[in-house]
Each structure stands twice: as structure tokens, then as C-alpha cells.
Amino acid sequence: MPVQGPFIATPLQEHIPGELASLVHRTSGKITDRDKKLGIDLLVDAYCDVVDHTLIGLLDEIGRSHDSSQLGQARRVANDVKDKARHYVGWAGGLIASHRLPPVIHHFNGLVHQIDLGSGDRSHAVLPVSVPLATRADTVLATLRDGSAKDLQEGVRLLSTIVDELMIPLAIEPKNLLDFNFLVSKPLDGAISLVRTLIHRMLARFGEQLTPELYPVVALHLEKFLILEHKTNAA
């Protein structure tokens, strides 16, 4: 089935799609503790890939022409987000029975698509974005690209909205599928909120440091994964 836009697409490590597909196949039978561990590891790997290609990728691109203490601090925050994901997902995984994991495995497998974004077919995590976000992004990216943006605040707000929308398929929906009790759900909700707050604060502080000549760099990076119109080759 072709991917319908608008969406965010981030490339996945080569081992993820095959191992995830095999795990999906095994969910028709008994899920072992080894399967559960593999599933949790794959989910965290995919989550970290999204962070790498959206946030850390942007910081690295800007870092090639701009250096500041805020840049280093922003990168530490982004790495801290990945560390917290590994900690909390691993913690939650240890509290669930193996047979409760299949719905989450199927959910994440449904986000994996083989698509060509200009450099050949590759497996990506494809995450839908709302039409209002896409419409707003089209306008904001144009002003960043052509230099007419007066500051980066609209760009930062766009990135913050992207983060909020990504949290739904990456964190909130999987948590809901596991149907945890209150004692487990409460700290997980707190962890999701903490990660969101860390990213929002990092983006706000970092955005204040960027000068206008870097705005096109931000736009070009966002356009690598924020696909507002996806054109597929005709059969």
C-alpha cells in the first residue's frame, strides 16, 4: 500500500525491518522472554533512529558552520532523551507478560515502510502528521528557505508541534495498547511528559542562538524528513 502524505519519514537501521517482521510472524504462536527482549530492543532502536534523524541530525548540520555552548548543550539533551527512552521502555518491558506485547509489535511494524525519498528504496519509520501541521509547515519552511523569516520562533514552534505529534505513535499509542494499571501508567505518563518538556526547552534555548544565515539550513534539514507531498513512481 502506497504511503499517503503528509508524513514524517526517518530511515531505520538495516537490521530493524527484517527482525521486526520475523517477530511479527512469531506473534502467531507463543512469545518467549527472548522475543520480548528483542521486541523491546527493536522498539528503542527505532525510537532512537527517529531522534537521531530529526533532532541530532539538525544539530550536527548546524554544527558544521556554527559552534556554541548552546549547541553542545542541545546535543547532550537529545542524547539524554535517548537514554531516558532506553531506561523507561526497558523498565516497563520488565513489568509486562510476554503475551501482552504482540499488539505493540504489530503497531510498530505498521509504521515501517519501504519508500524512495530520492536516494533509492529504504526502510523508514513513517509517522503521519496532521493536515494543520502540514499546512503550517509549508508556510514556515518557505520563509526560512527564502530568508524572509524575521526570527526562528515560528520554526521552533513548528519543531515543538512535530515533537508533540510524534509522541502519539511513538509513545502514547504503544503505552495505551499495553493497558497498564495506574501504578505503571502514572510514571510512564510522567516520563513521556519529561521527554517532551526536555525537547521543548532545548529547542527554545537553541533557537535563540541561531542567526538568519542558518535559517535555510534548518529548512533544508526539516524537508529531509517532513514530507508534505510524496510523489511515487507510476507503475
PDB file of C-alpha atoms in Angstrom:
ATOM      1  CA  MET A   1       0.000   0.000   0.000  1.00  0.00           C
ATOM      2  CA  PRO A   2       1.482   3.384  -1.003  1.00  0.00           C
ATOM      3  CA  VAL A   3       2.231   5.847   1.766  1.00  0.00           C
ATOM      4  CA  GLN A   4      -0.228   8.720   1.909  1.00  0.00           C
ATOM      5  CA  GLY A   5       1.155  12.119   2.903  1.00  0.00           C
ATOM      6  CA  PRO A   6       1.767  14.298   4.719  1.00  0.00           C
ATOM      7  CA  PHE A   7       4.107  12.348   6.968  1.00  0.00           C
ATOM      8  CA  ILE A   8       7.473  12.226   8.698  1.00  0.00           C
ATOM      9  CA  ALA A   9       9.874   9.571   7.450  1.00  0.00           C
ATOM     10  CA  THR A  10      13.155   8.661   9.124  1.00  0.00           C
ATOM     11  CA  PRO A  11      15.450   5.882   7.849  1.00  0.00           C
ATOM     12  CA  LEU A  12      15.890   2.848  10.059  1.00  0.00           C
ATOM     13  CA  GLN A  13      18.962   0.788  10.817  1.00  0.00           C
ATOM     14  CA  GLU A  14      19.197  -2.122   8.370  1.00  0.00           C
ATOM     15  CA  HIS A  15      18.589  -4.830  10.958  1.00  0.00           C
ATOM     16  CA  ILE A  16      15.281  -3.450  12.243  1.00  0.00           C
ATOM     17  CA  PRO A  17      12.754  -4.244   9.449  1.00  0.00           C
ATOM     18  CA  GLY A  18      13.754  -7.903   8.997  1.00  0.00           C
ATOM     19  CA  GLU A  19      13.967  -8.665  12.707  1.00  0.00           C
ATOM     20  CA  LEU A  20      10.692  -6.873  13.361  1.00  0.00           C
ATOM     21  CA  ALA A  21       8.933  -8.768  10.545  1.00  0.00           C
ATOM     22  CA  SER A  22      10.212 -12.083  11.937  1.00  0.00           C
ATOM     23  CA  LEU A  23       8.985 -11.104  15.379  1.00  0.00           C
ATOM     24  CA  VAL A  24       5.553 -10.273  13.954  1.00  0.00           C
ATOM     25  CA  HIS A  25       5.428 -13.753  12.410  1.00  0.00           C
ATOM     26  CA  ARG A  26       6.253 -15.347  15.765  1.00  0.00           C
ATOM     27  CA  THR A  27       3.421 -13.500  17.488  1.00  0.00           C
ATOM     28  CA  SER A  28       1.045 -16.078  15.974  1.00  0.00           C
ATOM     29  CA  GLY A  29       2.493 -18.534  18.471  1.00  0.00           C
ATOM     30  CA  LYS A  30       3.895 -18.285  21.974  1.00  0.00           C
ATOM     31  CA  ILE A  31       6.006 -15.222  22.693  1.00  0.00           C
ATOM     32  CA  THR A  32       9.099 -16.118  24.684  1.00  0.00           C
ATOM     33  CA  ASP A  33      11.026 -13.921  27.087  1.00  0.00           C
ATOM     34  CA  ARG A  34      13.772 -13.778  24.457  1.00  0.00           C
ATOM     35  CA  ASP A  35      11.246 -12.495  21.921  1.00  0.00           C
ATOM     36  CA  LYS A  36      10.084  -9.894  24.419  1.00  0.00           C
ATOM     37  CA  LYS A  37      13.628  -8.639  24.958  1.00  0.00           C
ATOM     38  CA  LEU A  38      14.230  -8.493  21.202  1.00  0.00           C
ATOM     39  CA  GLY A  39      10.975  -6.610  20.705  1.00  0.00           C
ATOM     40  CA  ILE A  40      11.838  -4.036  23.352  1.00  0.00           C
ATOM     41  CA  ASP A  41      15.338  -3.573  21.905  1.00  0.00           C
ATOM     42  CA  LEU A  42      13.930  -3.062  18.403  1.00  0.00           C
ATOM     43  CA  LEU A  43      11.380  -0.529  19.612  1.00  0.00           C
ATOM     44  CA  VAL A  44      14.040   1.500  21.387  1.00  0.00           C
ATOM     45  CA  ASP A  45      16.379   1.287  18.379  1.00  0.00           C
ATOM     46  CA  ALA A  46      13.618   2.614  16.111  1.00  0.00           C
ATOM     47  CA  TYR A  47      12.767   5.405  18.576  1.00  0.00           C
ATOM     48  CA  CYS A  48      16.421   6.441  18.791  1.00  0.00           C
ATOM     49  CA  ASP A  49      16.671   6.441  14.984  1.00  0.00           C
ATOM     50  CA  VAL A  50      13.841   8.986  14.886  1.00  0.00           C
ATOM     51  CA  VAL A  51      15.636  11.185  17.446  1.00  0.00           C
ATOM     52  CA  ASP A  52      18.911  10.865  15.512  1.00  0.00           C
ATOM     53  CA  HIS A  53      17.464  11.906  12.184  1.00  0.00           C
ATOM     54  CA  THR A  54      15.164  14.673  13.398  1.00  0.00           C
ATOM     55  CA  LEU A  55      16.907  16.389  16.313  1.00  0.00           C
ATOM     56  CA  ILE A  56      20.537  15.254  16.406  1.00  0.00           C
ATOM     57  CA  GLY A  57      20.826  15.416  12.618  1.00  0.00           C
ATOM     58  CA  LEU A  58      19.771  19.057  12.719  1.00  0.00           C
ATOM     59  CA  LEU A  59      22.268  19.885  15.456  1.00  0.00           C
ATOM     60  CA  ASP A  60      25.083  18.174  13.550  1.00  0.00           C
ATOM     61  CA  GLU A  61      24.292  20.041  10.328  1.00  0.00           C
ATOM     62  CA  ILE A  62      24.256  23.391  12.096  1.00  0.00           C
ATOM     63  CA  GLY A  63      27.426  22.461  13.967  1.00  0.00           C
ATOM     64  CA  ARG A  64      29.353  22.262  10.693  1.00  0.00           C
ATOM     65  CA  SER A  65      29.149  26.032  10.308  1.00  0.00           C
ATOM     66  CA  HIS A  66      28.228  27.260  13.777  1.00  0.00           C
ATOM     67  CA  ASP A  67      29.678  26.453  17.160  1.00  0.00           C
ATOM     68  CA  SER A  68      28.388  27.483  20.557  1.00  0.00           C
ATOM     69  CA  SER A  69      27.991  26.179  24.073  1.00  0.00           C
ATOM     70  CA  GLN A  70      24.240  26.023  23.447  1.00  0.00           C
ATOM     71  CA  LEU A  71      24.825  23.647  20.542  1.00  0.00           C
ATOM     72  CA  GLY A  72      26.755  21.270  22.785  1.00  0.00           C
ATOM     73  CA  GLN A  73      24.102  21.549  25.485  1.00  0.00           C
ATOM     74  CA  ALA A  74      21.333  20.834  22.965  1.00  0.00           C
ATOM     75  CA  ARG A  75      23.111  17.715  21.778  1.00  0.00           C
ATOM     76  CA  ARG A  76      23.513  16.488  25.357  1.00  0.00           C
ATOM     77  CA  VAL A  77      19.772  16.960  25.888  1.00  0.00           C
ATOM     78  CA  ALA A  78      18.991  14.992  22.719  1.00  0.00           C
ATOM     79  CA  ASN A  79      21.246  12.155  23.866  1.00  0.00           C
ATOM     80  CA  ASP A  80      19.614  12.304  27.292  1.00  0.00           C
ATOM     81  CA  VAL A  81      16.230  11.824  25.590  1.00  0.00           C
ATOM     82  CA  LYS A  82      17.527   8.604  24.009  1.00  0.00           C
ATOM     83  CA  ASP A  83      18.949   7.411  27.340  1.00  0.00           C
ATOM     84  CA  LYS A  84      15.608   8.012  29.052  1.00  0.00           C
ATOM     85  CA  ALA A  85      13.813   6.076  26.319  1.00  0.00           C
ATOM     86  CA  ARG A  86      16.074   3.089  26.849  1.00  0.00           C
ATOM     87  CA  HIS A  87      15.608   3.280  30.605  1.00  0.00           C
ATOM     88  CA  TYR A  88      11.833   3.676  30.737  1.00  0.00           C
ATOM     89  CA  VAL A  89      10.973   1.300  27.898  1.00  0.00           C
ATOM     90  CA  GLY A  90      13.248  -1.317  29.420  1.00  0.00           C
ATOM     91  CA  TRP A  91      11.702  -0.740  32.846  1.00  0.00           C
ATOM     92  CA  ALA A  92       8.151  -1.021  31.519  1.00  0.00           C
ATOM     93  CA  GLY A  93       9.053  -4.086  29.451  1.00  0.00           C
ATOM     94  CA  GLY A  94      10.201  -5.895  32.561  1.00  0.00           C
ATOM     95  CA  LEU A  95       6.750  -5.454  34.110  1.00  0.00           C
ATOM     96  CA  ILE A  96       4.651  -6.939  31.323  1.00  0.00           C
ATOM     97  CA  ALA A  97       3.928 -10.547  30.463  1.00  0.00           C
ATOM     98  CA  SER A  98       5.306 -11.611  27.080  1.00  0.00           C
ATOM     99  CA  HIS A  99       1.863 -12.391  25.674  1.00  0.00           C
ATOM    100  CA  ARG A 100       0.802  -8.733  26.042  1.00  0.00           C
ATOM    101  CA  LEU A 101       3.482  -7.455  23.653  1.00  0.00           C
ATOM    102  CA  PRO A 102       2.078  -8.539  20.215  1.00  0.00           C
ATOM    103  CA  PRO A 103      -0.266  -5.530  19.758  1.00  0.00           C
ATOM    104  CA  VAL A 104       2.681  -3.149  20.221  1.00  0.00           C
ATOM    105  CA  ILE A 105       4.872  -5.200  17.871  1.00  0.00           C
ATOM    106  CA  HIS A 106       2.170  -5.043  15.194  1.00  0.00           C
ATOM    107  CA  HIS A 107       1.719  -1.312  15.813  1.00  0.00           C
ATOM    108  CA  PHE A 108       5.382  -0.530  15.208  1.00  0.00           C
ATOM    109  CA  ASN A 109       5.614  -2.899  12.247  1.00  0.00           C
ATOM    110  CA  GLY A 110       2.740  -0.959  10.705  1.00  0.00           C
ATOM    111  CA  LEU A 111       4.878   2.184  10.834  1.00  0.00           C
ATOM    112  CA  VAL A 112       7.674   0.607   8.764  1.00  0.00           C
ATOM    113  CA  HIS A 113       7.524   1.254   5.024  1.00  0.00           C
ATOM    114  CA  GLN A 114       9.918   0.761   2.136  1.00  0.00           C
ATOM    115  CA  ILE A 115       9.951   4.098   0.316  1.00  0.00           C
ATOM    116  CA  ASP A 116      12.179   6.099  -2.003  1.00  0.00           C
ATOM    117  CA  LEU A 117      12.781   9.690  -0.961  1.00  0.00           C
ATOM    118  CA  GLY A 118      15.278  10.369  -3.716  1.00  0.00           C
ATOM    119  CA  SER A 119      18.155   8.009  -2.991  1.00  0.00           C
ATOM    120  CA  GLY A 120      16.589   4.602  -3.617  1.00  0.00           C
ATOM    121  CA  ASP A 121      14.236   2.366  -1.683  1.00  0.00           C
ATOM    122  CA  ARG A 122      14.967   2.123   2.015  1.00  0.00           C
ATOM    123  CA  SER A 123      13.024   1.134   5.099  1.00  0.00           C
ATOM    124  CA  HIS A 124      11.729   4.121   7.042  1.00  0.00           C
ATOM    125  CA  ALA A 125       9.633   4.743  10.107  1.00  0.00           C
ATOM    126  CA  VAL A 126       6.696   6.610   8.581  1.00  0.00           C
ATOM    127  CA  LEU A 127       4.688   8.690  11.022  1.00  0.00           C
ATOM    128  CA  PRO A 128       1.592  10.616   9.962  1.00  0.00           C
ATOM    129  CA  VAL A 129       1.240  14.316  10.674  1.00  0.00           C
ATOM    130  CA  SER A 130      -1.955  16.328  10.786  1.00  0.00           C
ATOM    131  CA  VAL A 131      -3.128  18.471   7.889  1.00  0.00           C
ATOM    132  CA  PRO A 132      -2.982  21.664  10.034  1.00  0.00           C
ATOM    133  CA  LEU A 133       0.674  20.936  10.889  1.00  0.00           C
ATOM    134  CA  ALA A 134       1.496  20.256   7.230  1.00  0.00           C
ATOM    135  CA  THR A 135      -0.204  23.476   6.104  1.00  0.00           C
ATOM    136  CA  ARG A 136       1.645  25.495   8.716  1.00  0.00           C
ATOM    137  CA  ALA A 137       4.936  23.768   7.877  1.00  0.00           C
ATOM    138  CA  ASP A 138       4.593  24.654   4.209  1.00  0.00           C
ATOM    139  CA  THR A 139       4.416  28.353   5.095  1.00  0.00           C
ATOM    140  CA  VAL A 140       7.133  28.316   7.772  1.00  0.00           C
ATOM    141  CA  LEU A 141       9.604  26.352   5.645  1.00  0.00           C
ATOM    142  CA  ALA A 142       9.151  28.764   2.754  1.00  0.00           C
ATOM    143  CA  THR A 143      10.064  31.773   4.918  1.00  0.00           C
ATOM    144  CA  LEU A 144      13.091  30.004   6.381  1.00  0.00           C
ATOM    145  CA  ARG A 145      14.237  28.857   2.972  1.00  0.00           C
ATOM    146  CA  ASP A 146      13.993  32.236   1.218  1.00  0.00           C
ATOM    147  CA  GLY A 147      15.322  34.293   4.137  1.00  0.00           C
ATOM    148  CA  SER A 148      12.141  36.257   4.767  1.00  0.00           C
ATOM    149  CA  ALA A 149      11.728  34.892   8.317  1.00  0.00           C
ATOM    150  CA  LYS A 150      12.373  37.625  10.882  1.00  0.00           C
ATOM    151  CA  ASP A 151      13.404  35.141  13.553  1.00  0.00           C
ATOM    152  CA  LEU A 152      13.359  31.403  14.240  1.00  0.00           C
ATOM    153  CA  GLN A 153      10.454  31.404  16.677  1.00  0.00           C
ATOM    154  CA  GLU A 154       7.962  30.064  14.133  1.00  0.00           C
ATOM    155  CA  GLY A 155      10.464  27.377  13.187  1.00  0.00           C
ATOM    156  CA  VAL A 156      10.942  26.418  16.835  1.00  0.00           C
ATOM    157  CA  ARG A 157       7.184  26.284  17.379  1.00  0.00           C
ATOM    158  CA  LEU A 158       6.871  24.089  14.296  1.00  0.00           C
ATOM    159  CA  LEU A 159       9.509  21.702  15.625  1.00  0.00           C
ATOM    160  CA  SER A 160       7.778  21.613  19.008  1.00  0.00           C
ATOM    161  CA  THR A 161       4.475  20.734  17.344  1.00  0.00           C
ATOM    162  CA  ILE A 162       6.200  17.995  15.350  1.00  0.00           C
ATOM    163  CA  VAL A 163       7.553  16.562  18.614  1.00  0.00           C
ATOM    164  CA  ASP A 164       4.072  16.569  20.157  1.00  0.00           C
ATOM    165  CA  GLU A 165       2.574  14.770  17.169  1.00  0.00           C
ATOM    166  CA  LEU A 166       5.390  12.212  17.051  1.00  0.00           C
ATOM    167  CA  MET A 167       4.805  11.361  20.695  1.00  0.00           C
ATOM    168  CA  ILE A 168       1.401   9.920  19.772  1.00  0.00           C
ATOM    169  CA  PRO A 169       2.530   6.959  17.595  1.00  0.00           C
ATOM    170  CA  LEU A 170       5.928   6.552  19.281  1.00  0.00           C
ATOM    171  CA  ALA A 171       4.922   6.659  22.952  1.00  0.00           C
ATOM    172  CA  ILE A 172       1.267   7.265  23.766  1.00  0.00           C
ATOM    173  CA  GLU A 173      -0.341   4.679  21.470  1.00  0.00           C
ATOM    174  CA  PRO A 174       2.088   1.880  22.460  1.00  0.00           C
ATOM    175  CA  LYS A 175       1.514   2.640  26.142  1.00  0.00           C
ATOM    176  CA  ASN A 176      -2.250   2.537  25.664  1.00  0.00           C
ATOM    177  CA  LEU A 177      -2.026  -0.770  23.763  1.00  0.00           C
ATOM    178  CA  LEU A 178      -0.266  -2.355  26.741  1.00  0.00           C
ATOM    179  CA  ASP A 179      -3.155  -1.341  29.012  1.00  0.00           C
ATOM    180  CA  PHE A 180      -1.007  -0.859  32.099  1.00  0.00           C
ATOM    181  CA  ASN A 181      -2.556  -0.375  35.509  1.00  0.00           C
ATOM    182  CA  PHE A 182      -2.431   3.011  37.224  1.00  0.00           C
ATOM    183  CA  LEU A 183       0.765   2.283  39.169  1.00  0.00           C
ATOM    184  CA  VAL A 184       2.702   1.705  35.947  1.00  0.00           C
ATOM    185  CA  SER A 185       0.853   4.198  33.727  1.00  0.00           C
ATOM    186  CA  LYS A 186       1.487   7.140  36.033  1.00  0.00           C
ATOM    187  CA  PRO A 187       5.326   7.018  35.912  1.00  0.00           C
ATOM    188  CA  LEU A 188       5.224   6.308  32.170  1.00  0.00           C
ATOM    189  CA  ASP A 189       2.992   9.333  31.608  1.00  0.00           C
ATOM    190  CA  GLY A 190       5.467  11.317  33.686  1.00  0.00           C
ATOM    191  CA  ALA A 191       8.365  10.041  31.568  1.00  0.00           C
ATOM    192  CA  ILE A 192       6.603  10.997  28.324  1.00  0.00           C
ATOM    193  CA  SER A 193       5.886  14.457  29.717  1.00  0.00           C
ATOM    194  CA  LEU A 194       9.500  14.824  30.875  1.00  0.00           C
ATOM    195  CA  VAL A 195      10.888  13.908  27.453  1.00  0.00           C
ATOM    196  CA  ARG A 196       8.520  16.336  25.749  1.00  0.00           C
ATOM    197  CA  THR A 197       9.491  19.140  28.162  1.00  0.00           C
ATOM    198  CA  LEU A 198      13.224  18.487  27.714  1.00  0.00           C
ATOM    199  CA  ILE A 199      12.915  18.733  23.943  1.00  0.00           C
ATOM    200  CA  HIS A 200      10.729  21.847  24.026  1.00  0.00           C
ATOM    201  CA  ARG A 201      13.143  23.671  26.349  1.00  0.00           C
ATOM    202  CA  MET A 202      16.149  22.609  24.299  1.00  0.00           C
ATOM    203  CA  LEU A 203      14.568  23.845  21.071  1.00  0.00           C
ATOM    204  CA  ALA A 204      13.550  27.184  22.597  1.00  0.00           C
ATOM    205  CA  ARG A 205      17.014  27.900  24.001  1.00  0.00           C
ATOM    206  CA  PHE A 206      18.819  26.675  20.919  1.00  0.00           C
ATOM    207  CA  GLY A 207      16.575  28.644  18.562  1.00  0.00           C
ATOM    208  CA  GLU A 208      17.570  31.879  20.273  1.00  0.00           C
ATOM    209  CA  GLN A 209      21.206  31.291  19.303  1.00  0.00           C
ATOM    210  CA  LEU A 210      20.721  30.861  15.565  1.00  0.00           C
ATOM    211  CA  THR A 211      21.364  33.759  13.208  1.00  0.00           C
ATOM    212  CA  PRO A 212      19.414  34.332   9.957  1.00  0.00           C
ATOM    213  CA  GLU A 213      22.075  32.857   7.681  1.00  0.00           C
ATOM    214  CA  LEU A 214      21.398  29.478   9.322  1.00  0.00           C
ATOM    215  CA  TYR A 215      17.634  29.509   8.725  1.00  0.00           C
ATOM    216  CA  PRO A 216      17.907  27.858   5.277  1.00  0.00           C
ATOM    217  CA  VAL A 217      19.959  25.059   6.885  1.00  0.00           C
ATOM    218  CA  VAL A 218      17.092  24.424   9.294  1.00  0.00           C
ATOM    219  CA  ALA A 219      14.572  24.400   6.424  1.00  0.00           C
ATOM    220  CA  LEU A 220      16.632  22.007   4.305  1.00  0.00           C
ATOM    221  CA  HIS A 221      17.021  19.624   7.219  1.00  0.00           C
ATOM    222  CA  LEU A 222      13.313  19.621   8.038  1.00  0.00           C
ATOM    223  CA  GLU A 223      12.474  18.938   4.401  1.00  0.00           C
ATOM    224  CA  LYS A 224      14.566  15.754   4.554  1.00  0.00           C
ATOM    225  CA  PHE A 225      12.083  14.054   6.865  1.00  0.00           C
ATOM    226  CA  LEU A 226       8.928  16.196   6.811  1.00  0.00           C
ATOM    227  CA  ILE A 227       7.246  15.054   3.600  1.00  0.00           C
ATOM    228  CA  LEU A 228       4.377  17.327   2.685  1.00  0.00           C
ATOM    229  CA  GLU A 229       3.876  15.824  -0.764  1.00  0.00           C
ATOM    230  CA  HIS A 230       5.122  12.348  -1.640  1.00  0.00           C
ATOM    231  CA  LYS A 231       5.299  11.560  -5.340  1.00  0.00           C
ATOM    232  CA  THR A 232       5.561   7.869  -6.182  1.00  0.00           C
ATOM    233  CA  ASN A 233       6.721   6.490  -9.488  1.00  0.00           C
ATOM    234  CA  ALA A 234       3.944   5.293 -11.755  1.00  0.00           C
ATOM    235  CA  ALA A 235       3.762   1.523 -12.225  1.00  0.00           C
TER     236      ALA A 235
END
